[in-house]
CSV table of C-alpha atoms in Angstrom, one decimal:
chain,number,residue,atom,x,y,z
A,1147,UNK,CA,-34.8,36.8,97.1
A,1148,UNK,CA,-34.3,37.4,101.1
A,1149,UNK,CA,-32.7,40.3,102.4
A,1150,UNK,CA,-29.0,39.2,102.7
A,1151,UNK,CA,-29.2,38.6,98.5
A,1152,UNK,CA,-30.7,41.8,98.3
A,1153,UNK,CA,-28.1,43.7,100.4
A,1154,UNK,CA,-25.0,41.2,98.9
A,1155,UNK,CA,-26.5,42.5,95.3
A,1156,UNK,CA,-26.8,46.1,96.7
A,1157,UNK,CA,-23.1,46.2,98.4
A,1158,UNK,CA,-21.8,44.5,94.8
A,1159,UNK,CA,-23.4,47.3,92.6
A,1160,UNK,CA,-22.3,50.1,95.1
A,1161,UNK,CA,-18.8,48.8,95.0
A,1162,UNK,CA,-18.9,48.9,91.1
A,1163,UNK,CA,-19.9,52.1,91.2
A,1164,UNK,CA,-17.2,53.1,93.4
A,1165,UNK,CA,-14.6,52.4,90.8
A,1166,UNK,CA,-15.5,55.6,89.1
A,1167,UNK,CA,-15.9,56.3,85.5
A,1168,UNK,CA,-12.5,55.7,84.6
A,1169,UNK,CA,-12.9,52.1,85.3
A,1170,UNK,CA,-16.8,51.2,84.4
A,1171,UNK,CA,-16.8,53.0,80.8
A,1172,UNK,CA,-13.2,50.9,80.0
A,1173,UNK,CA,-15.7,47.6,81.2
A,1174,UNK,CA,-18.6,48.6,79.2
A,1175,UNK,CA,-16.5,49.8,76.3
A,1176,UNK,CA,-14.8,46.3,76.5
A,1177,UNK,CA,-18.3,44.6,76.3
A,1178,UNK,CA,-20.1,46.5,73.7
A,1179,UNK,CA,-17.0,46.2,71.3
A,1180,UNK,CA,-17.0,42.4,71.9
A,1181,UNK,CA,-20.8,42.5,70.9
A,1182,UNK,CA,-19.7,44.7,67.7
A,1183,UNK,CA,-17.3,41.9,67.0
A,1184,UNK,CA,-14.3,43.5,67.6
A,1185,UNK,CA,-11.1,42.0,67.7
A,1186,UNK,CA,-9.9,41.2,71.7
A,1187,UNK,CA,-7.1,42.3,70.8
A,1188,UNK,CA,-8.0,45.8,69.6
A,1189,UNK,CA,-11.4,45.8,72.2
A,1190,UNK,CA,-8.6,45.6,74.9
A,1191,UNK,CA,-6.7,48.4,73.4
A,1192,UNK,CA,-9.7,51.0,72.6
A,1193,UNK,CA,-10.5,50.1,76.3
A,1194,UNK,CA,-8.0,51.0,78.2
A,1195,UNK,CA,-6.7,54.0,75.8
A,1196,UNK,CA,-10.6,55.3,76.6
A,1197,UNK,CA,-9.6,54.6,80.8
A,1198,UNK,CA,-6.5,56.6,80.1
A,1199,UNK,CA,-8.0,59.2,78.5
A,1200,UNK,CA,-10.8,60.1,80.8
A,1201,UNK,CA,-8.3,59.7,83.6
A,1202,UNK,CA,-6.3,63.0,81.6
A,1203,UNK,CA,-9.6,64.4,81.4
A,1204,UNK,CA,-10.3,63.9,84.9
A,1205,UNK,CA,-7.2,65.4,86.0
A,1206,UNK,CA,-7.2,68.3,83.6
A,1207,UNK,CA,-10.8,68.9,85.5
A,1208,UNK,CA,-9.1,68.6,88.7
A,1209,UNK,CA,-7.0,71.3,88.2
A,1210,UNK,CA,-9.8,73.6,87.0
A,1211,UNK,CA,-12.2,72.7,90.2
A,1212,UNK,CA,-9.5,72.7,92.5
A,1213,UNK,CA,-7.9,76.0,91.4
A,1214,UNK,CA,-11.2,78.2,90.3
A,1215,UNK,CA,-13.2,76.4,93.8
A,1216,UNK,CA,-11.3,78.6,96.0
A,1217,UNK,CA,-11.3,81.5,93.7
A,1218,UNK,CA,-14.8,81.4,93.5
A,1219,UNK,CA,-15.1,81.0,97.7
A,1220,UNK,CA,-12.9,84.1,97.9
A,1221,UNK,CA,-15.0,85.9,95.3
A,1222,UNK,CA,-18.2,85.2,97.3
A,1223,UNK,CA,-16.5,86.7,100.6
A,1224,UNK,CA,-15.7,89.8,98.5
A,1225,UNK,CA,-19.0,90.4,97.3
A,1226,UNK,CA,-20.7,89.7,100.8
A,1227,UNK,CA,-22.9,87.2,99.8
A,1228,UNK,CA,-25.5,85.6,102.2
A,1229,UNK,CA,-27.2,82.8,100.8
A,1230,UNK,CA,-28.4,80.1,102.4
A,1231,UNK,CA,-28.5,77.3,100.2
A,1232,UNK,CA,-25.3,76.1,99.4
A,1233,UNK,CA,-24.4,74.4,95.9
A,1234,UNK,CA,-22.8,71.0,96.9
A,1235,UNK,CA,-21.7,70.2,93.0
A,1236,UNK,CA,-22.3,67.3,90.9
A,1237,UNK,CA,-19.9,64.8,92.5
A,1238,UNK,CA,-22.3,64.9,96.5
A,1239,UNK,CA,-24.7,64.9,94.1
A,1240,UNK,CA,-23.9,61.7,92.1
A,1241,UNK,CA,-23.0,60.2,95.4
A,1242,UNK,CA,-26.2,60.9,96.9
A,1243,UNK,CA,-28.1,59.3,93.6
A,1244,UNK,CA,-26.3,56.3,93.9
A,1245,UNK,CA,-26.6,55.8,97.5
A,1246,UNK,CA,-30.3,56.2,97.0
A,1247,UNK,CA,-32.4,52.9,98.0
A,1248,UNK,CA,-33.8,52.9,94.2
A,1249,UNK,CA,-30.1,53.3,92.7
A,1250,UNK,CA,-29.3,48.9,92.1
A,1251,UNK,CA,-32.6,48.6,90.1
A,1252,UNK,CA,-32.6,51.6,88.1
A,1253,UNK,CA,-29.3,51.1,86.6
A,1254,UNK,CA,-30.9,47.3,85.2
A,1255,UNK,CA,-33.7,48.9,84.0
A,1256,UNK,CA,-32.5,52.1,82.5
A,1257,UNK,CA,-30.1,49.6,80.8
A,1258,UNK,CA,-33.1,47.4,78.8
A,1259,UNK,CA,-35.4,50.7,78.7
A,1260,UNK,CA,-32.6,52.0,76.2
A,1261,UNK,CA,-32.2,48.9,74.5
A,1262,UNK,CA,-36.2,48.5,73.6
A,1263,UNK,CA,-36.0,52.4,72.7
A,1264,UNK,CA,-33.3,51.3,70.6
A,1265,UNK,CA,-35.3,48.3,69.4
A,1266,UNK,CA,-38.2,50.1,68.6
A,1267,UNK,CA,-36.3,52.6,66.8
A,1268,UNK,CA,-37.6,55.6,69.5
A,1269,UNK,CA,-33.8,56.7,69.7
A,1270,UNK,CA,-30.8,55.6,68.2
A,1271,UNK,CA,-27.9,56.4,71.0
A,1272,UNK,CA,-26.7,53.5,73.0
A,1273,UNK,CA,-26.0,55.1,76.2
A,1274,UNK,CA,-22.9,53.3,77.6
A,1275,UNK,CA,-21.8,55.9,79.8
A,1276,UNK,CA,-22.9,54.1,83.0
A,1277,UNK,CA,-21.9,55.9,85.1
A,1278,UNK,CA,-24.0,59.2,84.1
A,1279,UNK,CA,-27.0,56.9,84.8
A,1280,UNK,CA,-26.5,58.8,88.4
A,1281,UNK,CA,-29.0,61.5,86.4
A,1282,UNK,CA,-31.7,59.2,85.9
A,1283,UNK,CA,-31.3,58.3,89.2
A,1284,UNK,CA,-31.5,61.4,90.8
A,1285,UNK,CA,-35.0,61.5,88.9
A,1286,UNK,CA,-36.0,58.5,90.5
A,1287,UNK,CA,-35.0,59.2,93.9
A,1288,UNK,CA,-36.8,62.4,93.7
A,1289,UNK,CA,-40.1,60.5,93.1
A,1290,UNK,CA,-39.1,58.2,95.3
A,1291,UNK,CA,-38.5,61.3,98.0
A,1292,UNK,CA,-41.9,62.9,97.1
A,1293,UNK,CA,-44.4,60.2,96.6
A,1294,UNK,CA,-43.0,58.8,100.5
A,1295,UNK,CA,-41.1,55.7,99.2
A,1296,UNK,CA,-43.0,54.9,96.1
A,1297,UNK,CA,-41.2,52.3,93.6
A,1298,UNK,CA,-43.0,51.8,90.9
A,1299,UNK,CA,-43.4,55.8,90.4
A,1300,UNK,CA,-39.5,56.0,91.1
A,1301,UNK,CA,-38.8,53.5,88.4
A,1302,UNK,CA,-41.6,55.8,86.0
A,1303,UNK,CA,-39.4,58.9,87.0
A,1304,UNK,CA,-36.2,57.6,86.0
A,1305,UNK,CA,-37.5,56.5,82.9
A,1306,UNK,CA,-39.2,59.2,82.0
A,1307,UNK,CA,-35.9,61.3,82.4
A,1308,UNK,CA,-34.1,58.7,80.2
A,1309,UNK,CA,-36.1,59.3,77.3
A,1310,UNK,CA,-36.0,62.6,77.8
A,1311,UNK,CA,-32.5,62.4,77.2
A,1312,UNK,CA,-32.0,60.1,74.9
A,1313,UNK,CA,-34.4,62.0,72.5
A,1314,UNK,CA,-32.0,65.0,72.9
A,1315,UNK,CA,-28.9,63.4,72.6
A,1316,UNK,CA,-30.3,61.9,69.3
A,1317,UNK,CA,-31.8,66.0,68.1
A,1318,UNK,CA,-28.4,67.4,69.1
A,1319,UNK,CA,-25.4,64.6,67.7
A,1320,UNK,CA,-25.4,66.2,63.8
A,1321,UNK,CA,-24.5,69.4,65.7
A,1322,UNK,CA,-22.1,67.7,68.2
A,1323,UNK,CA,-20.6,65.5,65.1
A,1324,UNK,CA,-20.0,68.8,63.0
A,1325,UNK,CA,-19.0,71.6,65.8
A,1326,UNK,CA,-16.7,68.8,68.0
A,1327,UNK,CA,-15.9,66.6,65.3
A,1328,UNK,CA,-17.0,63.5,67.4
A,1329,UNK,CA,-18.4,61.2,64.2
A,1330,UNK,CA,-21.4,58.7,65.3
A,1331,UNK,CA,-21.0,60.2,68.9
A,1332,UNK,CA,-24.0,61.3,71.1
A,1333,UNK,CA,-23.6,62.9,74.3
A,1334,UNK,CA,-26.8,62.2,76.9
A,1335,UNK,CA,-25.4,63.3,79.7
A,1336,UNK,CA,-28.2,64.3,81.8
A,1337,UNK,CA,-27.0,68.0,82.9
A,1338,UNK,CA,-25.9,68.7,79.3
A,1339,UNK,CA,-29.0,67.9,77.7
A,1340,UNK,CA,-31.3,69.6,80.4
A,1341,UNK,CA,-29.9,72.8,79.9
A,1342,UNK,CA,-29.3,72.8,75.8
A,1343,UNK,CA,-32.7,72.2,75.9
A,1344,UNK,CA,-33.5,75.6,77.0
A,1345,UNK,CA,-30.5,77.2,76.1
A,1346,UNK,CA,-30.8,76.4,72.3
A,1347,UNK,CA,-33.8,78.2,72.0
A,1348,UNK,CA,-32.7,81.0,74.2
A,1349,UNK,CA,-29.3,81.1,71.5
A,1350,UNK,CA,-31.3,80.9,68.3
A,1351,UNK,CA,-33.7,84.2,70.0
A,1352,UNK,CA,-30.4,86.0,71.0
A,1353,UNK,CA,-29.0,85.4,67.5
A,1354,UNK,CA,-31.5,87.7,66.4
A,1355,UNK,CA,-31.5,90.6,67.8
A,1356,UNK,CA,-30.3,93.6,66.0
A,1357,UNK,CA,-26.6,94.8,66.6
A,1358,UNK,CA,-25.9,91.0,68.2
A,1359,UNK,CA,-26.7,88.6,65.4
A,1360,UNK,CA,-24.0,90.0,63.2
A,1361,UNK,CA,-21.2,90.3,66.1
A,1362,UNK,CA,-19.5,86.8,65.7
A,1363,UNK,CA,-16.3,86.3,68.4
A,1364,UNK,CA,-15.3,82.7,68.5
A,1365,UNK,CA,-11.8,81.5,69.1
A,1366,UNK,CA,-10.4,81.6,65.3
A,1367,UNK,CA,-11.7,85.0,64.9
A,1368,UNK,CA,-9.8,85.9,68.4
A,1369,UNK,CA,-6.4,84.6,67.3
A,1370,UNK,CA,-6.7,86.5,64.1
A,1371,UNK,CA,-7.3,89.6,65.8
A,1372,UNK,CA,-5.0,89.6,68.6
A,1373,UNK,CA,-1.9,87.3,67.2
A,1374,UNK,CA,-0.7,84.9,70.4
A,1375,UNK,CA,-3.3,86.7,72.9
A,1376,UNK,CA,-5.8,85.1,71.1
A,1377,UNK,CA,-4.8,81.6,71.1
A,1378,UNK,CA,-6.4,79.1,73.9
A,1379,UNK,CA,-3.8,79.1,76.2
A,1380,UNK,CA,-3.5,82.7,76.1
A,1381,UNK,CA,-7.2,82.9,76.2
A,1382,UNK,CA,-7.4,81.0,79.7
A,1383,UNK,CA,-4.1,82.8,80.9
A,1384,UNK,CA,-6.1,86.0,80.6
A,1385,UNK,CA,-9.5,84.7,82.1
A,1386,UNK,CA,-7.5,83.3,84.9
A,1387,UNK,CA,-6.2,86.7,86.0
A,1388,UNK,CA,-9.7,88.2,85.4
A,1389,UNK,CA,-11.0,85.6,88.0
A,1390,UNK,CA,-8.1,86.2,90.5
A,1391,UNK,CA,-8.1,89.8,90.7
A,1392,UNK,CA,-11.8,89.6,91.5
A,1393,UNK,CA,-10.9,87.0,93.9
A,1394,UNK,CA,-8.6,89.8,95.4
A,1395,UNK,CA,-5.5,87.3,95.4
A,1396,UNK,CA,-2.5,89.2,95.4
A,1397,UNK,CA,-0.1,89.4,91.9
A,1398,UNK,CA,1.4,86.1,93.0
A,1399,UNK,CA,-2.1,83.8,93.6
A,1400,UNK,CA,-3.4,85.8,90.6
A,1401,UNK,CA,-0.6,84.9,88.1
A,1402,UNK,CA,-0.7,81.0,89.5
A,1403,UNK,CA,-4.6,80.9,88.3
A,1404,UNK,CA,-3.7,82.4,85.2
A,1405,UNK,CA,-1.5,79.5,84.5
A,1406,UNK,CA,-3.8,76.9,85.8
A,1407,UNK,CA,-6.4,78.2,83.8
A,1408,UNK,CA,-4.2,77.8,80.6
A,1409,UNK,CA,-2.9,74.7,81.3
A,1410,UNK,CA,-6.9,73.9,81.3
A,1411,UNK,CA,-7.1,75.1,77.8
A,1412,UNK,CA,-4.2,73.3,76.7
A,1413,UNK,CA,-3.5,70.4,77.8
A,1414,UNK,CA,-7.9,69.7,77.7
A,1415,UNK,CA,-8.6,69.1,73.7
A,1416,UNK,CA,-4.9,66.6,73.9
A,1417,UNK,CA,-7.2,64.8,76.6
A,1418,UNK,CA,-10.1,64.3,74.6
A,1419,UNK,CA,-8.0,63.5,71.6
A,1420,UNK,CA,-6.2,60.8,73.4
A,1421,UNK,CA,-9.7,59.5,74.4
A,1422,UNK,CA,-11.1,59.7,70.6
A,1423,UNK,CA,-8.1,57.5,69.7
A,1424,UNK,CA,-9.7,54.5,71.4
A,1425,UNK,CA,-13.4,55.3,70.5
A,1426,UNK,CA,-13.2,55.3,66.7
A,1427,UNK,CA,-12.0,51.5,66.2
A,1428,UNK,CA,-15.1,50.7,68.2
A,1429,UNK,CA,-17.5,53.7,66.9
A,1430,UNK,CA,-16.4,52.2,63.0
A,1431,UNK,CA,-17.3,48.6,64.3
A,1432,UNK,CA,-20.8,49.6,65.4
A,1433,UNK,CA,-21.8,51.3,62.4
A,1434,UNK,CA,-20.1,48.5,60.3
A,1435,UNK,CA,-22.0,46.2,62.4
A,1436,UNK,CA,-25.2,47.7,62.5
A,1437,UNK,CA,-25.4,48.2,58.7
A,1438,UNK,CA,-24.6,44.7,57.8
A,1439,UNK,CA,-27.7,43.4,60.4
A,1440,UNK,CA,-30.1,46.7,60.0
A,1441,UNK,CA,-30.6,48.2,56.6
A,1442,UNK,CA,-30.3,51.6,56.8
A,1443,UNK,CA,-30.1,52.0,60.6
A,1444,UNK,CA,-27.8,54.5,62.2
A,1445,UNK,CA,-26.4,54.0,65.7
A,1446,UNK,CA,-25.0,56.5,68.0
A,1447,UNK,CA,-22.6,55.5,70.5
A,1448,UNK,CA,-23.6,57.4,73.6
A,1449,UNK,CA,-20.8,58.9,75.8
A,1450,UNK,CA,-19.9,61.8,78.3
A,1451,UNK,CA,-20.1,65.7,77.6
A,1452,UNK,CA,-16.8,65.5,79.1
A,1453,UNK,CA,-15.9,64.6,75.4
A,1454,UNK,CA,-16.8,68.2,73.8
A,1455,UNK,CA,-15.4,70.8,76.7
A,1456,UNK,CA,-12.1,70.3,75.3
A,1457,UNK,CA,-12.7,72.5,72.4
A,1458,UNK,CA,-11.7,76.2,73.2
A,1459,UNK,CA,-15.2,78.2,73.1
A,1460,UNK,CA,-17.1,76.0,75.4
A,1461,UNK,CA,-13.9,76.5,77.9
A,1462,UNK,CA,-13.7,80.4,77.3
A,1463,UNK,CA,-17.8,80.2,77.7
A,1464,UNK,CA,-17.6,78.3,81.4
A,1465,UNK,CA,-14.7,80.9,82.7
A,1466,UNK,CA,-16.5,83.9,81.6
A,1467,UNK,CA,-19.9,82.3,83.5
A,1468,UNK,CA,-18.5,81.9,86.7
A,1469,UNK,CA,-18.4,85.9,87.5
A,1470,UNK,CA,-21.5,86.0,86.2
A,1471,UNK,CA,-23.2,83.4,87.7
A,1472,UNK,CA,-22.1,84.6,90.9
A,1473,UNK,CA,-23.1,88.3,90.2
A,1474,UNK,CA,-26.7,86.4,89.1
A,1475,UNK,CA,-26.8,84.8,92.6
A,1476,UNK,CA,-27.1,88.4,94.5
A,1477,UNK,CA,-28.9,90.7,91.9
A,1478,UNK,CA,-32.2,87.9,91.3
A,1479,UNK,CA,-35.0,88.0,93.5
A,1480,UNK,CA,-35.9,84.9,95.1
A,1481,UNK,CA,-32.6,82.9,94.5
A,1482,UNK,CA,-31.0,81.2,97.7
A,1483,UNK,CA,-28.7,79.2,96.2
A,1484,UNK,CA,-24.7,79.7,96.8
A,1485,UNK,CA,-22.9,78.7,93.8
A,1486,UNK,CA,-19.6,77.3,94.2
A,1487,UNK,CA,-19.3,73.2,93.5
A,1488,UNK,CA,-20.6,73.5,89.8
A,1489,UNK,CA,-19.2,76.3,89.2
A,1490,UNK,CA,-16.1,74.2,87.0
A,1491,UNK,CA,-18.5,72.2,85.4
A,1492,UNK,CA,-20.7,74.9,83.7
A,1493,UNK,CA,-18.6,73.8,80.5
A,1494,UNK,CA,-20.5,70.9,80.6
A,1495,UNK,CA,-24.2,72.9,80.8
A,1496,UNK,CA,-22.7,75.3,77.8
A,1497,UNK,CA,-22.0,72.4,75.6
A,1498,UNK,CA,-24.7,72.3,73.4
A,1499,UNK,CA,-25.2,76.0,73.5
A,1500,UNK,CA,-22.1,76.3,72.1
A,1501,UNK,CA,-22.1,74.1,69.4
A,1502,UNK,CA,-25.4,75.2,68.3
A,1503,UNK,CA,-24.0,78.6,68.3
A,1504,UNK,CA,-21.2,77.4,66.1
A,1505,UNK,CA,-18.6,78.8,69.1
A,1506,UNK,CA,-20.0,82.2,68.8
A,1507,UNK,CA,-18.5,82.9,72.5
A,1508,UNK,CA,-21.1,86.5,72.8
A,1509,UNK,CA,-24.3,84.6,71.7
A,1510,UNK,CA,-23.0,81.0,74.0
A,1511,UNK,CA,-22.5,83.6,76.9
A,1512,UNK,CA,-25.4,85.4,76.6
A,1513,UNK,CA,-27.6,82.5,76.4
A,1514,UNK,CA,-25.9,80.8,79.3
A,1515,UNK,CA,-26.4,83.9,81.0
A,1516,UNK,CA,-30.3,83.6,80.9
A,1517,UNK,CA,-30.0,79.7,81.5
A,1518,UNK,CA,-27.9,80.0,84.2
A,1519,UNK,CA,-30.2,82.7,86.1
A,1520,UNK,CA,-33.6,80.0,85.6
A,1521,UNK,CA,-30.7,77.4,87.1
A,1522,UNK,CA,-30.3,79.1,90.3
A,1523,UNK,CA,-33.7,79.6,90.5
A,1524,UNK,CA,-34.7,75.8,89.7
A,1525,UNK,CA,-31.8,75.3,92.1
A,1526,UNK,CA,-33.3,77.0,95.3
A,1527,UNK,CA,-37.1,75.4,94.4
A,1528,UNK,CA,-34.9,71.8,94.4
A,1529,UNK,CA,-33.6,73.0,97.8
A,1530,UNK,CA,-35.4,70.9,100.3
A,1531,UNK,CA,-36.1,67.6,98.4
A,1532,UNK,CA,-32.4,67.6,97.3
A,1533,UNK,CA,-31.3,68.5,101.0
A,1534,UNK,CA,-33.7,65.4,102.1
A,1535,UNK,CA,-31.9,63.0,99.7
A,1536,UNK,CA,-28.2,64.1,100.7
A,1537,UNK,CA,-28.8,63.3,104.6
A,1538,UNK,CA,-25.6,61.4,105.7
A,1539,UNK,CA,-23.5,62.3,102.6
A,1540,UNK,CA,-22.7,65.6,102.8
A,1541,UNK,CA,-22.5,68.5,106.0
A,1542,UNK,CA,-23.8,71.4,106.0
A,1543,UNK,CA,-21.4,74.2,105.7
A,1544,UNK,CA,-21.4,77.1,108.4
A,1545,UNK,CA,-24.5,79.4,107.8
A,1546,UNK,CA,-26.0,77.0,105.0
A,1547,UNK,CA,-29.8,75.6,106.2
A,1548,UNK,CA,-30.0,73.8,102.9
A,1549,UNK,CA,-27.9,72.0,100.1
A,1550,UNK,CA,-29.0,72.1,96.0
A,1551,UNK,CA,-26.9,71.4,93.0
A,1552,UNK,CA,-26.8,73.3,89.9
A,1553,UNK,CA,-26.2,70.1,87.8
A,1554,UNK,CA,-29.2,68.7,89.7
A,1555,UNK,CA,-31.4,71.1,90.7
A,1556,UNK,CA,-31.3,73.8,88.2
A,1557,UNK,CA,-31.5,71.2,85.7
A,1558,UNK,CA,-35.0,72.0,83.8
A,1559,UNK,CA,-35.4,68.2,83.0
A,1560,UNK,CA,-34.9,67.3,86.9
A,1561,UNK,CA,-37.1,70.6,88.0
A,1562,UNK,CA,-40.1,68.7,85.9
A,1563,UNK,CA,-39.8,65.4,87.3
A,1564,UNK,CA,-39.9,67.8,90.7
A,1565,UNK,CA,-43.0,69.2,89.6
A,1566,UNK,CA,-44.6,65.9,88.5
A,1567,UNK,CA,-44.0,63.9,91.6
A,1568,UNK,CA,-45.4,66.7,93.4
A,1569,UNK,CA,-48.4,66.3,91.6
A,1570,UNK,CA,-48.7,63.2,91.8
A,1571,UNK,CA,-48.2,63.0,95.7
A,1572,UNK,CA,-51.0,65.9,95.9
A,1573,UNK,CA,-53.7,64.0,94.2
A,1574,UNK,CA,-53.0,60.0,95.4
């Protein structure tokens, strides 16, 4: 293959992955519930119900990010922080990944890795959520980074990552089936599985301690307390104003981020329910399917985290981290990193935390709390081989010598593939 096929088949995979999500899972849905034999009829139906509910998602997200992003800016100019690493957020990151020269291969070959796995009977999750393959990317393009432009070790890096994923999503979906309700669902999302993976220990230690192990706030218990205070809405109404008066918006600003943060709680789990209306025909199918062909096999249909922060104590978990991450950023030695683009997604890093905490909002705190603080650290190691990969996709701030991700770089699985091509470059 010359150079032209090469850059034709580069320019037609960027341009796919362009379209977003909310266009590539409806595809991939489409295809794997043709495969499951599913009726066209109804495969065209999950699929675009799926589109149109990660769209809602997307915009419910929108309105978090774009309402907390600026609340969290203003926060940081009240506290004085000077920090010179700035956190881009997952999206430049993602961007970055796929721009990468090792991004149109690794897609392919994380693709038939999971289908051997599969095969083989390593893992049982079918991860169709192409477009999250950006985190076994980013592995690969950090090898690829370190090691001075080596393939083969960029391809080892990505798949290393993948497994590493896979094997949690497949540890973690009895708990995501019982806490979100999401039946034969996995979630290997990179990020999400990263930092369950420390934070699940660090849950089950804080658990135990004396005078916390028995104090059990989740959102049922708050509505039975506190009558309509407690409800979700309410819930995020309240955290909202918490955030904006520590923002130092004025009664105005503060009450409009109260409501943006309710309309976060409520309108999110509607999102994800619209989305679980098109998954079950094809999640049904693919057990069906595989039970009729593979005597007691189970399959798990791998998808987003986006799916689980719908439910009301990962939500109230992510609001109540975003002070506290940002109080973390000044008060730990050696961090450099400037939290502010992940700050709306730490949902997302609390998922697993949460469930395994059964919504215990103090314990999924408190554990995010100590996960959050190796993040930033993680984050601020990351800082000069994720600066190196973002040249020419995202500018510097004002101030900021360096750019890291919290999704990226404080993600513990990421942070090893770090260490390991570092290694690696030292000693060939």
């Amino acid at each position: 293959m010359g150079e032209v096929e090469v850059s034709k088949l580069y320019d037609g995979v960027q341009y796919v992955l362009n379209l977003g999500p909310t266009v590539i899972l409806p595809i991939a849905i489409f295809i794997i519930a043709l495969i499951f034999r599913v009726q066209v009829k109804k495969a065209v139906r999950s699929a675009i119900t799926i589109g149109i509910g990660f769209v809602g998602i997307n915009l419910v997200i929108s309105v978090l990010s774009d309402n907390l992003g600026p609340a969290a800016q203003q926060m940081v100019k009240n506290f004085g922080l000077h920090l010179t690493i700035i956190d881009a957020g997952w999206p430049a990151a993602a961007a970055a990944s796929f721009a990468s020269p090792v991004a149109a291969i690794l897609i392919p070959v994380c693709l038939v890795v999971n289908l051997i796995l599969i095969f083989f009977k390593v893992t049982k999750t079918l991860d169709i959520d192409i477009w999250n393959y950006w985190h076994f990317i980013a592995a690969g393009a950090t090898g690829y980074i370190v090691t001075g432009g080596n393939w083969w070790f960029a391809i080892l890096c990505a798949v290393i990552y993948e497994v590493f994923v896979l094997l949690m999503a497949d540890r973690t979906q009895g708990m995501v089936e019982n806490f979100y309700g999401l039946k034969g669902i996995s979630l290997p999302t990179g990020s999400t599985a990263a930092f369950g993976f420390i934070g699940i220990p660090i849950g089950w230690l804080i658990a135990r301690i004396p005078g916390i192990r028995n104090i059990h706030v989740d959102p049922e218990t708050i509505q039975k307390r506190f009558g309509i205070f407690g409800e979700p809405m309410m819930m995020g109404l309240i955290l909202g104003i918490i955030i904006g008066i520590l923002a130092g918006y004025d009664p105005g600003e503060i009450f409009k981020l109260g409501i943006s943060m309710a309309s976060v709680m409520f309108l999110m789990p509607r999102m994800v329910k619209i989305l679980m209306e098109g998954l079950i025909p094809i999640s049904e199918s693919a057990r069906d399917f595989m039970k009729s062909r593979f005597k007691n096999r189970e399959l798990y249909i791998g998808l987003d985290a986006a799916l689980s922060i719908g439910h009301p104590a990962n939500i109230s978990t992510g609001l109540l981290l975003v002070p506290i991450t940002l109080f973390l950023a000044i008060i730990i030695p050696g961090n450099k990193v400037l939290p502010f683009g992940d700050l709306a997604t730490i949902p997302f890093y609390v998922s697993f935390v949460v469930a395994n905490r059964k919504g215990n909002i103090l314990h999924s705190v408190l554990a995010g709390t100590v996960v959050i603080a190796l993040a930033l650290l993680m984050a601020t190691d990351y800082g000069p081989v994720h600066t190196q990969m973002m040249e020419g996709i995202y500018k510097l701030p004002k101030g900021a010598t360096e750019v890291s991700t919290l999704d990226m770089g404080g993600n513990f699985f990421n942070w090893v593939i770090l260490k390991f091509s570092q290694l690696w470059a030292a000693i060939f």
